PDB file of C-alpha atoms and ligand atoms in Angstrom:
ATOM      1  CA  MET A   1     -69.311  22.029  -7.639  1.00 70.00           C
ATOM      2  CA  SER A   2     -69.871  18.283  -7.224  1.00 83.00           C
ATOM      3  CA  ASN A   3     -69.669  16.690  -3.784  1.00 87.00           C
ATOM      4  CA  ASP A   4     -66.516  14.847  -4.844  1.00 91.00           C
ATOM      5  CA  THR A   5     -64.738  18.003  -6.046  1.00 93.00           C
ATOM      6  CA  GLU A   6     -65.613  19.822  -2.848  1.00 93.00           C
ATOM      7  CA  ARG A   7     -64.460  16.880  -0.738  1.00 93.00           C
ATOM      8  CA  ASN A   8     -61.169  16.629  -2.681  1.00 93.00           C
ATOM      9  CA  GLN A   9     -60.513  20.342  -2.177  1.00 94.00           C
ATOM     10  CA  ARG A  10     -61.268  20.085   1.560  1.00 93.00           C
ATOM     11  CA  HIS A  11     -58.907  17.105   1.771  1.00 94.00           C
ATOM     12  CA  LYS A  12     -56.133  19.009  -0.040  1.00 93.00           C
ATOM     13  CA  ARG A  13     -56.451  22.007   2.329  1.00 93.00           C
ATOM     14  CA  ALA A  14     -56.418  19.741   5.394  1.00 93.00           C
ATOM     15  CA  MET A  15     -53.337  17.890   4.103  1.00 93.00           C
ATOM     16  CA  GLN A  16     -51.553  21.193   3.383  1.00 93.00           C
ATOM     17  CA  ARG A  17     -52.191  22.314   6.987  1.00 93.00           C
ATOM     18  CA  LYS A  18     -51.028  18.936   8.294  1.00 92.00           C
ATOM     19  CA  LYS A  19     -47.864  18.989   6.161  1.00 91.00           C
ATOM     20  CA  ALA A  20     -46.979  22.487   7.406  1.00 92.00           C
ATOM     21  CA  LEU A  21     -47.321  21.309  11.038  1.00 92.00           C
ATOM     22  CA  VAL A  22     -45.345  18.093  10.437  1.00 91.00           C
ATOM     23  CA  ASP A  23     -42.590  19.945   8.536  1.00 90.00           C
ATOM     24  CA  GLU A  24     -42.320  22.460  11.389  1.00 90.00           C
ATOM     25  CA  ARG A  25     -41.900  19.669  13.967  1.00 89.00           C
ATOM     26  CA  ILE A  26     -39.365  17.837  11.769  1.00 90.00           C
ATOM     27  CA  ALA A  27     -37.318  21.047  11.370  1.00 88.00           C
ATOM     28  CA  ALA A  28     -37.417  21.629  15.159  1.00 87.00           C
ATOM     29  CA  ALA A  29     -36.022  18.135  15.942  1.00 86.00           C
ATOM     30  CA  ASP A  30     -32.359  18.858  15.289  1.00 87.00           C
ATOM     31  CA  ILE A  31     -30.658  16.885  18.086  1.00 88.00           C
ATOM     32  CA  ASP A  32     -28.613  13.742  17.373  1.00 90.00           C
ATOM     33  CA  LYS A  33     -27.836  11.398  20.267  1.00 96.00           C
ATOM     34  CA  GLY A  34     -27.550   7.766  21.197  1.00 97.00           C
ATOM     35  CA  LEU A  35     -31.073   6.749  22.124  1.00 98.00           C
ATOM     36  CA  MET A  36     -32.275   4.506  24.876  1.00 98.00           C
ATOM     37  CA  VAL A  37     -35.380   2.638  23.735  1.00 98.00           C
ATOM     38  CA  VAL A  38     -37.433   0.501  26.136  1.00 98.00           C
ATOM     39  CA  LEU A  39     -40.010  -1.963  24.809  1.00 98.00           C
ATOM     40  CA  THR A  40     -42.162  -3.313  27.600  1.00 98.00           C
ATOM     41  CA  GLY A  41     -45.724  -4.479  28.359  1.00 98.00           C
ATOM     42  CA  ASN A  42     -47.503  -7.835  28.229  1.00 98.00           C
ATOM     43  CA  GLY A  43     -48.255  -7.927  24.505  1.00 98.00           C
ATOM     44  CA  LYS A  44     -46.290  -9.718  21.784  1.00 98.00           C
ATOM     45  CA  GLY A  45     -43.852  -7.608  19.780  1.00 98.00           C
ATOM     46  CA  LYS A  46     -41.073  -6.460  22.112  1.00 98.00           C
ATOM     47  CA  SER A  47     -38.149  -8.619  20.990  1.00 97.00           C
ATOM     48  CA  SER A  48     -39.306  -8.787  17.375  1.00 97.00           C
ATOM     49  CA  SER A  49     -39.462  -4.982  17.247  1.00 98.00           C
ATOM     50  CA  ALA A  50     -36.017  -4.742  18.833  1.00 98.00           C
ATOM     51  CA  PHE A  51     -34.596  -7.145  16.242  1.00 98.00           C
ATOM     52  CA  GLY A  52     -36.351  -5.126  13.547  1.00 98.00           C
ATOM     53  CA  MET A  53     -34.267  -2.119  14.667  1.00 98.00           C
ATOM     54  CA  LEU A  54     -31.192  -4.347  14.668  1.00 98.00           C
ATOM     55  CA  ALA A  55     -31.945  -5.335  11.061  1.00 98.00           C
ATOM     56  CA  ARG A  56     -32.272  -1.654  10.132  1.00 98.00           C
ATOM     57  CA  SER A  57     -28.991  -0.861  11.862  1.00 98.00           C
ATOM     58  CA  VAL A  58     -27.142  -3.714  10.168  1.00 98.00           C
ATOM     59  CA  GLY A  59     -28.664  -2.612   6.871  1.00 98.00           C
ATOM     60  CA  HIS A  60     -27.011   0.764   7.414  1.00 98.00           C
ATOM     61  CA  GLY A  61     -23.669  -0.872   8.215  1.00 98.00           C
ATOM     62  CA  LEU A  62     -23.773  -0.062  11.961  1.00 98.00           C
ATOM     63  CA  ARG A  63     -21.853  -2.243  14.417  1.00 98.00           C
ATOM     64  CA  CYS A  64     -24.208  -4.000  16.800  1.00 98.00           C
ATOM     65  CA  GLY A  65     -24.101  -6.087  19.947  1.00 98.00           C
ATOM     66  CA  VAL A  66     -26.869  -8.348  21.240  1.00 98.00           C
ATOM     67  CA  VAL A  67     -27.150  -9.854  24.691  1.00 97.00           C
ATOM     68  CA  GLN A  68     -30.146 -12.119  25.338  1.00 96.00           C
ATOM     69  CA  PHE A  69     -30.757 -12.525  29.048  1.00 95.00           C
ATOM     70  CA  ILE A  70     -33.248 -15.371  28.783  1.00 89.00           C
ATOM     71  CA  LYS A  71     -32.659 -18.242  26.439  1.00 78.00           C
ATOM     72  CA  GLY A  72     -35.910 -19.509  24.988  1.00 72.00           C
ATOM     73  CA  GLN A  73     -36.819 -23.147  24.487  1.00 75.00           C
ATOM     74  CA  TRP A  74     -36.666 -22.738  20.703  1.00 79.00           C
ATOM     75  CA  GLU A  75     -33.661 -21.485  18.776  1.00 85.00           C
ATOM     76  CA  CYS A  76     -34.848 -18.111  17.545  1.00 91.00           C
ATOM     77  CA  GLY A  77     -34.588 -17.062  13.917  1.00 95.00           C
ATOM     78  CA  GLU A  78     -32.908 -13.780  14.802  1.00 95.00           C
ATOM     79  CA  GLN A  79     -30.005 -15.652  16.382  1.00 94.00           C
ATOM     80  CA  LEU A  80     -29.697 -17.923  13.330  1.00 95.00           C
ATOM     81  CA  LEU A  81     -29.649 -14.822  11.121  1.00 96.00           C
ATOM     82  CA  PHE A  82     -27.366 -12.514  13.086  1.00 96.00           C
ATOM     83  CA  ASP A  83     -25.076 -14.843  15.066  1.00 93.00           C
ATOM     84  CA  SER A  84     -22.500 -15.160  12.316  1.00 93.00           C
ATOM     85  CA  HIS A  85     -23.035 -11.686  10.829  1.00 97.00           C
ATOM     86  CA  PRO A  86     -19.741  -9.767  10.730  1.00 98.00           C
ATOM     87  CA  LEU A  87     -21.398  -6.605  12.110  1.00 98.00           C
ATOM     88  CA  VAL A  88     -23.092  -8.346  15.048  1.00 98.00           C
ATOM     89  CA  GLU A  89     -21.647  -9.687  18.280  1.00 98.00           C
ATOM     90  CA  PHE A  90     -24.233 -12.064  19.775  1.00 96.00           C
ATOM     91  CA  HIS A  91     -24.332 -13.432  23.330  1.00 95.00           C
ATOM     92  CA  VAL A  92     -27.038 -15.617  24.865  1.00 94.00           C
ATOM     93  CA  MET A  93     -27.372 -16.434  28.554  1.00 91.00           C
ATOM     94  CA  ASN A  94     -26.753 -20.135  28.876  1.00 78.00           C
ATOM     95  CA  THR A  95     -29.846 -20.964  30.935  1.00 79.00           C
ATOM     96  CA  GLY A  96     -33.515 -21.357  30.027  1.00 70.00           C
ATOM     97  CA  PHE A  97     -36.484 -19.464  31.379  1.00 68.00           C
ATOM     98  CA  THR A  98     -36.307 -18.701  35.074  1.00 71.00           C
ATOM     99  CA  TRP A  99     -39.298 -20.892  35.821  1.00 76.00           C
ATOM    100  CA  GLU A 100     -37.502 -23.766  34.094  1.00 77.00           C
ATOM    101  CA  THR A 101     -34.188 -23.562  35.941  1.00 79.00           C
ATOM    102  CA  GLN A 102     -35.950 -23.067  39.319  1.00 83.00           C
ATOM    103  CA  ASP A 103     -32.529 -22.372  40.746  1.00 86.00           C
ATOM    104  CA  ARG A 104     -32.030 -18.772  41.901  1.00 88.00           C
ATOM    105  CA  GLU A 105     -28.331 -19.075  42.683  1.00 90.00           C
ATOM    106  CA  ALA A 106     -27.553 -20.597  39.266  1.00 88.00           C
ATOM    107  CA  ASP A 107     -29.659 -17.899  37.562  1.00 90.00           C
ATOM    108  CA  ILE A 108     -27.777 -15.144  39.397  1.00 92.00           C
ATOM    109  CA  THR A 109     -24.416 -16.598  38.399  1.00 92.00           C
ATOM    110  CA  ALA A 110     -25.560 -16.853  34.770  1.00 92.00           C
ATOM    111  CA  ALA A 111     -27.025 -13.317  34.811  1.00 94.00           C
ATOM    112  CA  LYS A 112     -23.814 -11.834  36.191  1.00 95.00           C
ATOM    113  CA  SER A 113     -21.610 -13.627  33.716  1.00 93.00           C
ATOM    114  CA  THR A 114     -23.933 -12.599  30.857  1.00 95.00           C
ATOM    115  CA  TRP A 115     -23.868  -8.993  32.105  1.00 97.00           C
ATOM    116  CA  THR A 116     -20.076  -8.854  31.575  1.00 97.00           C
ATOM    117  CA  HIS A 117     -20.751  -8.998  27.806  1.00 98.00           C
ATOM    118  CA  ALA A 118     -23.349  -6.225  28.067  1.00 98.00           C
ATOM    119  CA  SER A 119     -21.114  -4.016  30.134  1.00 98.00           C
ATOM    120  CA  ALA A 120     -18.200  -4.475  27.688  1.00 98.00           C
ATOM    121  CA  LEU A 121     -20.462  -3.504  24.767  1.00 98.00           C
ATOM    122  CA  LEU A 122     -21.743  -0.469  26.700  1.00 98.00           C
ATOM    123  CA  LYS A 123     -18.155   0.736  27.144  1.00 98.00           C
ATOM    124  CA  ASP A 124     -17.101   0.263  23.526  1.00 98.00           C
ATOM    125  CA  PRO A 125     -17.382   3.459  21.453  1.00 98.00           C
ATOM    126  CA  ASP A 126     -17.050   1.426  18.250  1.00 98.00           C
ATOM    127  CA  VAL A 127     -20.363  -0.324  18.963  1.00 98.00           C
ATOM    128  CA  ASP A 128     -23.240   1.723  17.569  1.00 98.00           C
ATOM    129  CA  VAL A 129     -26.252  -0.272  18.787  1.00 98.00           C
ATOM    130  CA  VAL A 130     -26.626  -2.532  21.841  1.00 98.00           C
ATOM    131  CA  LEU A 131     -29.696  -4.738  22.215  1.00 98.00           C
ATOM    132  CA  LEU A 132     -30.315  -6.067  25.733  1.00 98.00           C
ATOM    133  CA  ASP A 133     -33.142  -8.531  25.162  1.00 97.00           C
ATOM    134  CA  GLU A 134     -35.206  -9.511  28.241  1.00 96.00           C
ATOM    135  CA  LEU A 135     -32.974  -7.425  30.528  1.00 97.00           C
ATOM    136  CA  THR A 136     -35.918  -6.159  32.612  1.00 97.00           C
ATOM    137  CA  TYR A 137     -36.367  -9.543  34.353  1.00 95.00           C
ATOM    138  CA  MET A 138     -32.792  -9.460  35.647  1.00 95.00           C
ATOM    139  CA  LEU A 139     -33.702  -6.301  37.550  1.00 96.00           C
ATOM    140  CA  THR A 140     -37.204  -7.438  38.590  1.00 94.00           C
ATOM    141  CA  TYR A 141     -35.819 -10.676  40.064  1.00 93.00           C
ATOM    142  CA  GLY A 142     -32.856  -8.828  41.580  1.00 95.00           C
ATOM    143  CA  TYR A 143     -30.361 -11.006  39.652  1.00 94.00           C
ATOM    144  CA  LEU A 144     -28.346  -7.943  38.670  1.00 96.00           C
ATOM    145  CA  ASP A 145     -27.561  -4.874  40.718  1.00 96.00           C
ATOM    146  CA  ALA A 146     -29.877  -2.138  39.400  1.00 96.00           C
ATOM    147  CA  GLU A 147     -27.453   0.665  40.346  1.00 96.00           C
ATOM    148  CA  GLU A 148     -24.660  -0.941  38.372  1.00 97.00           C
ATOM    149  CA  VAL A 149     -26.860  -1.558  35.331  1.00 98.00           C
ATOM    150  CA  LEU A 150     -28.239   1.994  35.376  1.00 98.00           C
ATOM    151  CA  SER A 151     -24.832   3.586  35.800  1.00 98.00           C
ATOM    152  CA  CYS A 152     -23.402   1.508  32.941  1.00 98.00           C
ATOM    153  CA  LEU A 153     -26.302   2.597  30.721  1.00 98.00           C
ATOM    154  CA  LYS A 154     -25.867   6.230  31.710  1.00 98.00           C
ATOM    155  CA  GLN A 155     -22.119   6.253  31.084  1.00 98.00           C
ATOM    156  CA  ARG A 156     -22.226   4.564  27.691  1.00 98.00           C
ATOM    157  CA  PRO A 157     -20.672   6.364  24.684  1.00 98.00           C
ATOM    158  CA  ALA A 158     -22.730   9.438  23.719  1.00 95.00           C
ATOM    159  CA  GLY A 159     -23.662   8.236  20.247  1.00 97.00           C
ATOM    160  CA  GLN A 160     -24.483   4.649  21.193  1.00 98.00           C
ATOM    161  CA  HIS A 161     -28.097   3.467  20.930  1.00 98.00           C
ATOM    162  CA  VAL A 162     -29.371   0.912  23.424  1.00 98.00           C
ATOM    163  CA  ILE A 163     -32.575  -1.094  23.119  1.00 99.00           C
ATOM    164  CA  ILE A 164     -34.005  -2.896  26.153  1.00 98.00           C
ATOM    165  CA  THR A 165     -36.897  -5.357  26.126  1.00 98.00           C
ATOM    166  CA  GLY A 166     -38.950  -7.240  28.696  1.00 98.00           C
ATOM    167  CA  ARG A 167     -42.136  -6.964  30.715  1.00 97.00           C
ATOM    168  CA  ASN A 168     -42.472  -4.705  33.755  1.00 97.00           C
ATOM    169  CA  ALA A 169     -39.585  -2.377  32.960  1.00 97.00           C
ATOM    170  CA  ASN A 170     -38.656  -0.713  36.227  1.00 94.00           C
ATOM    171  CA  ALA A 171     -39.375   2.974  36.821  1.00 97.00           C
ATOM    172  CA  ALA A 172     -35.721   4.033  36.662  1.00 96.00           C
ATOM    173  CA  LEU A 173     -35.275   2.452  33.213  1.00 97.00           C
ATOM    174  CA  ILE A 174     -38.411   4.180  31.944  1.00 98.00           C
ATOM    175  CA  GLU A 175     -37.245   7.490  33.419  1.00 98.00           C
ATOM    176  CA  MET A 176     -33.828   7.210  31.771  1.00 98.00           C
ATOM    177  CA  ALA A 177     -35.132   6.130  28.347  1.00 98.00           C
ATOM    178  CA  ASP A 178     -35.778   8.485  25.437  1.00 98.00           C
ATOM    179  CA  THR A 179     -38.413   6.260  23.828  1.00 98.00           C
ATOM    180  CA  VAL A 180     -40.681   3.844  25.681  1.00 98.00           C
ATOM    181  CA  SER A 181     -43.385   1.676  24.146  1.00 98.00           C
ATOM    182  CA  GLU A 182     -45.694  -0.400  26.269  1.00 98.00           C
ATOM    183  CA  ILE A 183     -47.168  -3.151  24.127  1.00 98.00           C
ATOM    184  CA  GLN A 184     -50.614  -4.174  25.197  1.00 98.00           C
ATOM    185  CA  ASP A 185     -51.821  -7.782  25.118  1.00 97.00           C
ATOM    186  CA  THR A 186     -55.072  -7.393  23.213  1.00 97.00           C
ATOM    187  CA  LYS A 187     -55.171 -10.973  21.955  1.00 97.00           C
ATOM    188  CA  HIS A 188     -52.637 -13.816  21.561  1.00 95.00           C
ATOM    189  CA  ALA A 189     -53.027 -17.034  19.565  1.00 94.00           C
ATOM    190  CA  PHE A 190     -51.416 -19.044  22.386  1.00 93.00           C
ATOM    191  CA  ASN A 191     -54.452 -18.377  24.562  1.00 93.00           C
ATOM    192  CA  GLN A 192     -56.576 -20.129  21.944  1.00 93.00           C
ATOM    193  CA  GLY A 193     -54.454 -23.264  22.218  1.00 95.00           C
ATOM    194  CA  ILE A 194     -52.276 -22.491  19.202  1.00 94.00           C
ATOM    195  CA  ARG A 195     -48.683 -23.593  19.698  1.00 94.00           C
ATOM    196  CA  VAL A 196     -45.691 -21.331  18.970  1.00 94.00           C
ATOM    197  CA  GLN A 197     -45.109 -20.884  15.277  1.00 96.00           C
ATOM    198  CA  LYS A 198     -41.672 -20.760  13.622  1.00 96.00           C
ATOM    199  CA  GLY A 199     -40.953 -17.328  12.171  1.00 97.00           C
ATOM    200  CA  ILE A 200     -43.736 -15.609  14.061  1.00 97.00           C
ATOM    201  CA  ASP A 201     -42.980 -16.580  17.638  1.00 95.00           C
ATOM    202  CA  TYR A 202     -39.301 -17.594  17.498  1.00 94.00           C
TER     203      TYR A 202
HETATM  204  P1  ATP B 301     -41.779 -11.436  20.334  1.00 75.11           P
HETATM  205  O1  ATP B 301     -40.418 -12.081  20.498  1.00 75.11           O
HETATM  206  O2  ATP B 301     -42.681 -12.302  19.532  1.00 75.11           O
HETATM  207  O3  ATP B 301     -41.690 -10.033  19.863  1.00 75.11           O
HETATM  208  P2  ATP B 301     -42.106 -10.522  23.024  1.00 75.11           P
HETATM  209  O4  ATP B 301     -40.650 -10.277  23.077  1.00 75.11           O
HETATM  210  O5  ATP B 301     -43.002  -9.338  23.066  1.00 75.11           O
HETATM  211  O6  ATP B 301     -42.470 -11.429  21.772  1.00 75.11           O
HETATM  212  P3  ATP B 301     -41.828 -12.301  25.297  1.00 75.11           P
HETATM  213  O7  ATP B 301     -42.474 -12.083  26.597  1.00 75.11           O
HETATM  214  O8  ATP B 301     -40.352 -12.111  25.196  1.00 75.11           O
HETATM  215  O9  ATP B 301     -42.599 -11.415  24.224  1.00 75.11           O
HETATM  216  O10 ATP B 301     -42.225 -13.759  24.840  1.00 75.11           O
HETATM  217  C1  ATP B 301     -41.660 -14.413  23.774  1.00 75.11           C
HETATM  218  C2  ATP B 301     -42.551 -15.516  23.284  1.00 75.11           C
HETATM  219  O11 ATP B 301     -43.786 -15.563  23.963  1.00 75.11           O
HETATM  220  C3  ATP B 301     -42.922 -15.375  21.803  1.00 75.11           C
HETATM  221  O12 ATP B 301     -43.014 -16.667  21.287  1.00 75.11           O
HETATM  222  C4  ATP B 301     -44.267 -14.708  21.840  1.00 75.11           C
HETATM  223  O13 ATP B 301     -45.092 -15.005  20.733  1.00 75.11           O
HETATM  224  C5  ATP B 301     -44.864 -15.262  23.097  1.00 75.11           C
HETATM  225  N1  ATP B 301     -45.731 -14.248  23.709  1.00 75.11           N
HETATM  226  C6  ATP B 301     -45.514 -12.922  23.769  1.00 75.11           C
HETATM  227  N2  ATP B 301     -46.533 -12.291  24.355  1.00 75.11           N
HETATM  228  C7  ATP B 301     -47.434 -13.239  24.670  1.00 75.11           C
HETATM  229  C8  ATP B 301     -48.726 -13.230  25.297  1.00 75.11           C
HETATM  230  N3  ATP B 301     -49.276 -12.102  25.686  1.00 75.11           N
HETATM  231  N4  ATP B 301     -49.364 -14.431  25.464  1.00 75.11           N
HETATM  232  C9  ATP B 301     -48.786 -15.569  25.067  1.00 75.11           C
HETATM  233  N5  ATP B 301     -47.574 -15.648  24.483  1.00 75.11           N
HETATM  234  C10 ATP B 301     -46.907 -14.502  24.285  1.00 75.11           C
HETATM  235 MG1   MG B 302     -39.078 -10.962  24.151  1.00 75.11          MG
END
């Protein structure tokens, strides 16, 4: 038998074993529920991943709500795309980054008024997916009451998915979530003096 034939046969046997294991795990996962997904860490990819899930959801005809807790300096493409979409309700906090406003009281007022949209979405059983972009900072800075946020998340409709992004997600959020990804900052173009790029960064 040639080396190639032997290698191909070994590969086929390994793949058969792998498929049996994967199929077994797929068959065992038979629970459906509204998921809580937390995307945190210092690397790039939290909000863009969250909006990727929103795109999937909209593609499937699910009703979605987005609340962005920090308004960036640049108008982001995801807002331009989804703002007027009939399946998406989109709210953006009307202040900039916290280090730009430099006004704690004004930030707290804005955070609380923005939270009213989130809490309404989290009570609406007709909303399938809720994306709370950059929510973690509202808890880290103490702009929102953590107990209230956590209880709202816990009491949301059983089938409703919620996606939360932002660095330094607090321990209670991580504990409550079903899926948590911590995105590592291995390398970022910005640190090489490259300015933000349309489509990639916003
Ligand atoms: P994205 O929206 O691109 O998925 P993100 O949500 O993970 O990024 P944020 O902390 O919300 O990250 O920052 C948003 C902006 O900051 C984006 O323009 C992104 O490219 C940039 N950014 C994200 N991570 C880093 C980093 N580690 N260094 C420098 N800039 C970053
Ligand atoms: Mg983000």
